[in-house]
Tab-separated table of C-alpha atoms and ligand atoms in Angstrom:
chain	number	residue	atom	x	y	z
A	17	MET	CA	131.300	117.108	-211.012
A	18	SER	CA	128.209	117.226	-213.163
A	19	GLU	CA	124.873	119.561	-211.992
A	20	ILE	CA	122.370	117.200	-210.408
A	21	VAL	CA	118.742	119.023	-210.627
A	22	GLU	CA	115.574	117.732	-208.509
A	23	ALA	CA	112.994	116.107	-210.271
A	24	LEU	CA	110.625	115.290	-207.305
A	25	THR	CA	107.655	117.009	-207.368
A	26	ALA	CA	105.702	117.513	-211.341
A	27	ALA	CA	107.115	121.370	-211.435
A	28	GLN	CA	110.723	120.297	-210.750
A	29	THR	CA	110.333	117.556	-213.150
A	30	ALA	CA	108.490	119.827	-216.209
A	31	ARG	CA	111.279	122.003	-215.207
A	32	ALA	CA	114.503	119.074	-215.144
A	33	ALA	CA	112.381	117.896	-218.417
A	34	ARG	CA	112.761	121.062	-220.685
A	35	ARG	CA	116.650	121.575	-219.494
A	36	ALA	CA	117.072	117.799	-220.114
A	37	GLY	CA	115.391	117.477	-223.637
A	38	GLU	CA	117.475	120.510	-224.966
A	39	ILE	CA	120.928	118.875	-223.772
A	40	LEU	CA	119.592	115.881	-225.486
A	41	ARG	CA	118.300	117.268	-228.855
A	42	ALA	CA	121.724	118.909	-228.601
A	43	GLY	CA	123.982	115.695	-228.693
A	44	GLY	CA	124.310	115.782	-224.501
A	45	LEU	CA	124.376	113.223	-222.118
A	46	VAL	CA	121.733	113.087	-219.014
A	47	GLY	CA	121.629	111.035	-215.986
A	48	LEU	CA	118.168	110.623	-215.517
A	49	PRO	CA	116.168	108.237	-213.203
A	50	THR	CA	114.104	105.208	-214.100
A	51	GLU	CA	111.946	102.589	-211.998
A	52	THR	CA	114.714	100.165	-212.372
A	53	VAL	CA	118.453	101.881	-212.502
A	54	TYR	CA	119.270	105.508	-213.095
A	55	GLY	CA	120.527	105.450	-216.982
A	56	LEU	CA	122.863	107.734	-219.014
A	57	ALA	CA	121.026	108.975	-221.316
A	58	ALA	CA	121.624	110.108	-225.227
A	59	ASP	CA	119.607	110.574	-228.496
A	60	ALA	CA	119.501	107.063	-229.687
A	61	THR	CA	119.500	108.919	-233.112
A	62	ASN	CA	122.610	110.040	-233.105
A	63	ASP	CA	125.389	108.520	-233.682
A	64	ARG	CA	127.925	110.664	-231.748
A	65	ALA	CA	125.948	111.282	-228.901
A	66	VAL	CA	125.239	107.313	-228.675
A	67	ALA	CA	129.142	107.383	-229.158
A	68	ARG	CA	129.610	109.543	-225.968
A	69	VAL	CA	127.452	106.898	-223.731
A	70	PHE	CA	130.320	104.115	-224.472
A	71	GLU	CA	133.171	106.840	-224.004
A	72	ALA	CA	131.509	108.122	-220.700
A	73	LYS	CA	131.012	104.353	-219.231
A	74	GLY	CA	134.378	103.367	-220.408
A	75	ARG	CA	132.687	100.381	-222.183
A	76	PRO	CA	135.951	98.248	-223.266
A	77	ALA	CA	132.904	96.742	-226.323
A	78	PHE	CA	130.097	98.463	-228.294
A	79	ASN	CA	127.171	96.305	-226.589
A	80	PRO	CA	123.888	97.191	-228.148
A	81	LEU	CA	121.959	99.279	-225.781
A	82	ILE	CA	117.924	99.528	-224.694
A	83	ALA	CA	116.238	102.186	-226.820
A	84	HIS	CA	113.334	104.074	-223.734
A	85	VAL	CA	110.787	105.160	-225.906
A	86	ARG	CA	107.324	107.163	-224.673
A	87	ASP	CA	104.794	104.085	-225.669
A	88	LEU	CA	103.772	101.299	-228.171
A	89	ASP	CA	102.992	103.723	-230.731
A	90	MET	CA	107.137	105.510	-231.007
A	91	ALA	CA	108.107	101.576	-230.677
A	92	LYS	CA	106.472	100.853	-233.318
A	93	ALA	CA	108.229	103.159	-235.693
A	94	HIS	CA	111.382	101.218	-234.977
A	95	ALA	CA	110.781	97.507	-234.801
A	96	VAL	CA	107.960	95.151	-235.859
A	97	PHE	CA	105.315	93.898	-233.795
A	98	SER	CA	104.222	90.864	-233.372
A	99	PRO	CA	100.630	90.397	-231.915
A	100	LEU	CA	102.896	88.311	-229.117
A	101	ALA	CA	105.186	91.572	-228.663
A	102	GLU	CA	102.216	93.730	-228.545
A	103	ARG	CA	100.183	91.636	-226.120
A	104	LEU	CA	103.393	91.984	-223.928
A	105	ALA	CA	104.342	95.362	-224.692
A	106	ARG	CA	100.490	96.524	-224.106
A	107	ALA	CA	100.567	94.220	-220.406
A	108	PHE	CA	103.860	95.718	-218.969
A	109	TRP	CA	104.695	99.123	-220.551
A	110	PRO	CA	105.180	101.467	-219.137
A	111	GLY	CA	107.364	99.419	-217.023
A	112	PRO	CA	110.427	97.053	-216.234
A	113	LEU	CA	110.202	94.909	-219.407
A	114	THR	CA	112.498	95.279	-222.353
A	115	LEU	CA	111.314	93.339	-225.828
A	116	VAL	CA	113.918	92.520	-228.225
A	117	LEU	CA	112.556	92.935	-231.793
A	118	PRO	CA	113.091	92.618	-235.208
A	119	ARG	CA	114.447	96.445	-236.270
A	120	ARG	CA	112.569	98.238	-238.651
A	121	ALA	CA	114.643	99.304	-242.082
A	122	ASP	CA	113.583	103.043	-241.860
A	123	SER	CA	114.055	102.904	-237.924
A	124	GLY	CA	116.567	105.946	-237.485
A	125	VAL	CA	117.924	104.473	-234.007
A	126	SER	CA	121.975	104.579	-234.631
A	127	LEU	CA	123.566	101.470	-235.533
A	128	LEU	CA	125.847	102.185	-233.178
A	129	ALA	CA	123.172	102.102	-230.733
A	130	THR	CA	122.100	98.639	-231.864
A	131	ALA	CA	125.535	97.196	-232.770
A	132	GLY	CA	124.602	96.400	-235.795
A	133	LEU	CA	122.309	93.759	-235.587
A	134	ASP	CA	118.905	93.196	-236.941
A	135	THR	CA	117.140	93.477	-233.831
A	136	ILE	CA	116.569	96.356	-231.587
A	137	ALA	CA	115.584	96.328	-227.795
A	138	LEU	CA	113.090	98.478	-226.793
A	139	ARG	CA	111.439	99.583	-223.430
A	140	ALA	CA	108.954	102.208	-222.493
A	141	PRO	CA	110.000	103.464	-218.702
A	142	ALA	CA	107.632	104.221	-215.840
A	143	HIS	CA	109.325	106.806	-214.431
A	144	PRO	CA	107.883	110.100	-214.319
A	145	ALA	CA	111.300	111.872	-214.864
A	146	ALA	CA	112.186	109.301	-217.293
A	147	ARG	CA	108.929	109.534	-219.329
A	148	ALA	CA	109.100	113.967	-219.165
A	149	ALA	CA	112.766	113.391	-220.842
A	150	ILE	CA	111.987	111.230	-223.471
A	151	GLU	CA	108.845	113.423	-224.481
A	152	ALA	CA	110.594	116.774	-224.003
A	153	ALA	CA	113.487	114.982	-226.607
A	154	ASP	CA	110.943	113.494	-228.982
A	155	ARG	CA	112.975	110.634	-229.640
A	156	PRO	CA	113.899	107.227	-228.071
A	157	LEU	CA	116.815	107.538	-226.045
A	158	ALA	CA	119.885	105.365	-225.333
A	159	ALA	CA	120.347	104.698	-221.840
A	160	PRO	CA	122.457	102.256	-220.593
A	161	SER	CA	122.853	102.028	-216.402
A	162	ALA	CA	124.907	105.445	-215.342
A	163	ASN	CA	127.544	103.494	-214.241
A	164	PRO	CA	131.344	103.125	-215.149
A	165	SER	CA	131.712	99.589	-217.073
A	166	GLY	CA	131.163	96.381	-215.062
A	167	ALA	CA	130.439	98.380	-211.701
A	168	VAL	CA	127.275	98.419	-209.309
A	169	SER	CA	124.573	100.075	-211.235
A	170	PRO	CA	123.210	103.317	-209.671
A	171	THR	CA	119.967	104.091	-207.650
A	172	THR	CA	120.157	107.367	-206.611
A	173	ALA	CA	121.387	110.869	-208.166
A	174	ALA	CA	124.539	110.569	-205.930
A	175	HIS	CA	125.667	107.096	-207.218
A	176	VAL	CA	125.768	108.410	-210.694
A	177	ALA	CA	127.805	111.305	-209.743
A	178	GLU	CA	130.269	109.411	-207.672
A	179	GLY	CA	130.840	107.064	-210.610
A	180	LEU	CA	130.596	109.355	-213.609
A	181	GLY	CA	132.130	112.191	-212.183
A	182	ASP	CA	131.048	115.300	-214.650
A	183	ARG	CA	131.147	113.053	-217.823
A	184	ALA	CA	127.167	114.071	-218.055
A	185	ASP	CA	125.829	117.139	-218.710
A	186	LEU	CA	123.070	116.877	-216.465
A	187	ILE	CA	121.784	114.595	-213.717
A	188	LEU	CA	118.161	114.278	-212.755
A	189	ASP	CA	117.566	113.756	-209.079
A	190	GLY	CA	114.167	111.361	-209.020
A	191	GLY	CA	115.078	109.780	-205.779
A	192	PRO	CA	115.933	106.170	-205.108
A	193	CYS	CA	115.103	103.541	-207.951
A	194	PRO	CA	111.873	101.999	-206.813
A	195	VAL	CA	112.180	98.776	-208.427
A	196	GLY	CA	115.924	98.851	-207.787
A	197	ILE	CA	117.027	96.099	-210.547
A	198	GLU	CA	117.733	96.169	-213.988
A	199	SER	CA	114.660	95.599	-216.348
A	200	THR	CA	113.612	91.870	-217.735
A	201	ILE	CA	114.839	91.540	-221.370
A	202	VAL	CA	112.741	89.100	-223.758
A	203	LYS	CA	113.773	88.234	-227.106
A	204	VAL	CA	110.525	87.890	-229.253
A	205	GLU	CA	110.975	85.523	-232.012
A	206	GLY	CA	108.143	84.368	-233.444
A	207	GLU	CA	105.877	82.412	-231.136
A	208	ASP	CA	109.045	81.704	-228.979
A	209	LEU	CA	110.281	83.856	-226.095
A	210	VAL	CA	113.777	83.696	-224.850
A	211	LEU	CA	114.568	85.489	-221.943
A	212	LEU	CA	118.115	87.396	-222.326
A	213	ARG	CA	118.187	88.783	-218.709
A	214	PRO	CA	115.650	87.834	-215.349
A	215	GLY	CA	114.967	91.430	-213.910
A	216	GLY	CA	112.203	93.447	-212.694
A	217	VAL	CA	109.277	91.542	-214.057
A	218	ALA	CA	109.108	88.120	-212.856
A	219	ARG	CA	109.546	85.529	-215.100
A	220	ALA	CA	105.988	83.752	-214.126
A	221	ALA	CA	104.074	87.085	-214.798
A	222	ILE	CA	105.071	87.224	-218.431
A	223	GLU	CA	104.149	83.370	-218.784
A	224	ALA	CA	101.067	83.993	-217.762
A	225	VAL	CA	100.333	86.783	-220.024
A	226	ALA	CA	102.266	84.706	-223.058
A	227	GLY	CA	100.568	81.650	-222.220
A	228	ARG	CA	103.817	79.843	-222.772
A	229	PRO	CA	107.316	79.412	-220.650
A	230	LEU	CA	110.195	81.556	-221.531
A	231	ARG	CA	113.209	79.741	-222.862
A	232	ARG	CA	116.403	80.220	-220.759
A	233	ALA	CA	118.696	81.755	-223.622
A	234	ALA	CA	121.605	78.706	-223.726
A	235	GLY	CA	124.961	78.493	-224.775
A	236	ALA	CA	126.146	81.643	-226.921
A	237	VAL	CA	125.968	84.902	-225.064
A	238	GLU	CA	123.068	86.704	-226.554
A	239	ALA	CA	122.966	89.765	-224.826
A	240	PRO	CA	126.772	91.169	-223.633
A	241	GLY	CA	125.165	92.431	-220.169
A	242	MET	CA	124.875	88.243	-219.436
A	243	LEU	CA	128.856	87.844	-219.085
A	244	ALA	CA	130.024	86.317	-215.822
A	245	SER	CA	131.870	88.942	-213.805
A	246	HIS	CA	129.423	91.832	-213.851
A	247	TYR	CA	128.143	94.561	-211.149
A	248	ALA	CA	131.148	94.092	-209.271
A	249	PRO	CA	132.000	95.583	-205.690
A	250	ALA	CA	135.938	95.546	-204.656
A	251	ALA	CA	134.967	93.426	-201.876
A	252	ARG	CA	134.748	89.627	-202.315
A	253	LEU	CA	131.171	88.139	-202.202
A	254	ARG	CA	130.323	85.118	-200.389
A	255	LEU	CA	126.606	84.005	-201.346
A	256	ASP	CA	123.836	81.714	-199.904
A	257	VAL	CA	125.661	82.105	-195.949
A	258	GLU	CA	123.249	81.195	-193.309
A	259	THR	CA	125.649	82.150	-190.512
A	260	PRO	CA	128.323	85.275	-191.187
A	261	ARG	CA	131.959	85.541	-189.948
A	262	ALA	CA	132.113	88.256	-187.807
A	263	ASP	CA	135.151	90.037	-190.163
A	264	GLU	CA	132.066	89.937	-193.025
A	265	ALA	CA	129.707	92.075	-194.016
A	266	PHE	CA	125.867	90.824	-194.179
A	267	LEU	CA	123.793	91.096	-196.599
A	268	ALA	CA	120.665	89.720	-194.535
A	269	PHE	CA	117.288	88.191	-196.468
A	270	GLY	CA	114.647	87.775	-193.302
A	271	ALA	CA	115.251	87.689	-189.479
A	272	PRO	CA	118.577	88.663	-189.190
A	273	PRO	CA	121.344	86.896	-187.020
A	274	GLY	CA	120.730	88.810	-183.744
A	275	ASP	CA	124.278	90.067	-182.810
A	276	HIS	CA	125.915	90.248	-186.502
A	277	PRO	CA	127.800	93.830	-186.477
A	278	HIS	CA	128.163	94.951	-190.052
A	279	THR	CA	124.667	93.445	-191.381
A	280	PHE	CA	122.332	95.222	-193.625
A	281	LEU	CA	118.655	94.302	-194.621
A	282	LEU	CA	117.736	93.448	-197.920
A	283	SER	CA	114.444	92.708	-196.347
A	284	GLU	CA	113.496	92.090	-192.982
A	285	ALA	CA	110.325	90.662	-194.305
A	286	GLY	CA	111.837	88.493	-196.760
A	287	ASP	CA	110.112	90.326	-200.093
A	288	ALA	CA	112.170	89.991	-202.893
A	289	VAL	CA	110.595	92.951	-204.371
A	290	GLU	CA	111.988	95.178	-201.659
A	291	ALA	CA	115.176	92.861	-201.492
A	292	ALA	CA	115.892	93.991	-205.170
A	293	ALA	CA	114.850	98.096	-204.627
A	294	ASN	CA	117.771	97.878	-201.964
A	295	LEU	CA	120.247	95.612	-203.216
A	296	PHE	CA	122.507	97.613	-205.073
A	297	ALA	CA	122.219	100.521	-202.331
A	298	MET	CA	123.206	97.879	-200.001
A	299	LEU	CA	125.977	96.243	-202.212
A	300	ARG	CA	127.773	99.828	-202.156
A	301	ALA	CA	127.364	100.500	-198.413
A	302	ALA	CA	128.950	96.803	-197.200
A	303	ASP	CA	131.838	97.395	-200.418
A	304	ALA	CA	132.332	100.776	-198.734
A	305	LEU	CA	132.152	99.300	-195.239
A	306	CYS	CA	134.464	96.902	-195.797
A	307	ARG	CA	136.884	99.121	-196.987
A	308	GLU	CA	136.858	101.405	-193.550
A	309	LYS	CA	136.560	98.345	-191.345
A	310	ALA	CA	138.985	96.300	-193.648
A	311	LEU	CA	136.701	93.592	-193.234
A	312	LYS	CA	137.062	90.130	-195.652
A	313	GLY	CA	134.320	90.405	-197.833
A	314	ILE	CA	130.365	90.456	-198.233
A	315	ALA	CA	128.710	87.374	-197.006
A	316	VAL	CA	125.018	87.011	-198.430
A	317	ALA	CA	122.115	85.478	-196.994
A	318	PRO	CA	120.358	82.655	-198.888
A	319	ILE	CA	117.633	84.362	-201.524
A	320	PRO	CA	114.785	81.837	-202.599
A	321	ALA	CA	114.663	81.945	-206.477
A	322	SER	CA	110.927	82.790	-207.019
A	323	GLY	CA	109.700	86.217	-208.328
A	324	LEU	CA	111.915	89.042	-208.140
A	325	GLY	CA	114.315	86.371	-206.709
A	326	GLU	CA	115.192	85.152	-209.759
A	327	ALA	CA	116.875	88.436	-210.898
A	328	ILE	CA	118.429	89.102	-207.709
A	329	ASN	CA	120.562	85.491	-207.803
A	330	ASP	CA	121.362	86.631	-211.177
A	331	ARG	CA	123.157	89.717	-210.324
A	332	LEU	CA	124.644	88.053	-207.021
A	333	ALA	CA	126.220	85.466	-209.440
A	334	ARG	CA	127.512	88.053	-211.777
A	335	ALA	CA	128.994	90.621	-208.379
A	336	ALA	CA	130.657	87.026	-206.902
A	337	ALA	CA	132.280	85.776	-210.228
A	338	PRO	CA	136.350	86.409	-210.810
A	339	ARG	CA	136.762	89.563	-212.168
A	340	GLU	CA	139.780	88.672	-214.544
A	341	GLY	CA	138.290	87.297	-218.127
A	342	SER	CA	135.893	89.174	-220.736
A	343	GLY	CA	135.789	92.570	-218.608
A	344	ILE	CA	132.936	93.237	-220.597
A	345	GLY	CA	130.212	94.835	-218.482
A	346	ASP	CA	127.526	97.622	-218.703
B	17	AMP	P1	121.682	98.074	-220.070
B	17	AMP	O1	121.146	99.142	-220.829
B	17	AMP	O2	123.094	98.134	-219.525
B	17	AMP	O3	120.452	97.674	-219.001
B	17	AMP	O4	121.848	96.651	-220.910
B	17	AMP	C1	121.025	96.342	-221.797
B	17	AMP	C2	120.956	95.088	-221.957
B	17	AMP	O5	120.291	94.892	-223.275
B	17	AMP	C3	122.788	94.287	-222.924
B	17	AMP	O6	122.677	93.392	-221.664
B	17	AMP	C4	122.386	94.105	-224.145
B	17	AMP	O7	123.269	93.639	-224.412
B	17	AMP	C5	121.106	93.792	-224.172
B	17	AMP	N1	120.311	94.276	-226.017
B	17	AMP	C6	120.563	95.460	-225.997
B	17	AMP	N2	119.842	95.134	-227.426
B	17	AMP	C7	120.073	94.143	-227.851
B	17	AMP	C8	119.813	92.856	-229.015
B	17	AMP	N3	119.169	93.818	-230.213
B	17	AMP	N4	119.724	91.894	-228.809
B	17	AMP	C9	120.327	91.084	-227.641
B	17	AMP	N5	120.263	92.061	-226.760
B	17	AMP	C10	120.493	93.361	-226.596
B	18	MG	MG1	124.635	98.416	-216.444
């Protein structure tokens, strides 16, 4: 099993980041917390290190990865920022917004990390441990979610260790992820904004800053992580369930039905932000309960689509999708 070091206090974070920085600069892999989910980080400018990420996750295809940067300055070395892109970065960074922008010809980021595209996905994370690791490595970090391909994203260091065994050279434990759901991905095409993946920043907040609507990616898969089956627990999911059966685990949103024995409260107050933070950990716990008690599956309460509800419903739909087919998850 990979070594886990705590990165909770400022002193622990500084110490852990120094070790992480050395490992990353040497081409190693580090599991680290971000405010969205835990990432499996590698030096984004090192082809071999990036290849090890794909290998560790068992990814069936080389999907492009997000390069995590310290700030707008570091990002500008790798992408061309239009005034609109810069306005979004200034409004939401550091934070859970990923921008897909034209890649600069002189960006040193591995072509494997960007899957040979002429665009690059960039994000400046807010979590202190992720920021300290980028600072220590002094280069962008490619960091997809730290789970085997297609599995539920990890929101604790223990989830990372469970999923990846000893495939990370080090895991930083920064506690549970505060947002708990992946970043919102927006592609900036001139004056046009395309929502490639709903996530930790709500659509309305982005539209308010941009002063224009986000177009939803149509037809062709623009972000491979958008393919149907993904985030899949072993148990079957039933969505929009008001009254769960006795032989199901239940993810409740709002006041739960009084006497259901296997209930997990995503948010008793009906708060989508709280529900997003709990989503993946409770999917795992419900999945484990199904195994332990031989339950028939997981029923999930209806969740309104406003705010982070859009991202939660997106992830639930993928978790409920039929499993065979593409097999391309991340
Ligand atoms: P993850 O790192 O697991 O959060 O997933 C990263 C997501 O970003 C995947 O859905 C990728 O396909 C998407 N992505 C990364 N780079 C690009 C790009 N240049 N264009 C479109 N989507 C991208
Ligand atoms: Mg993922």
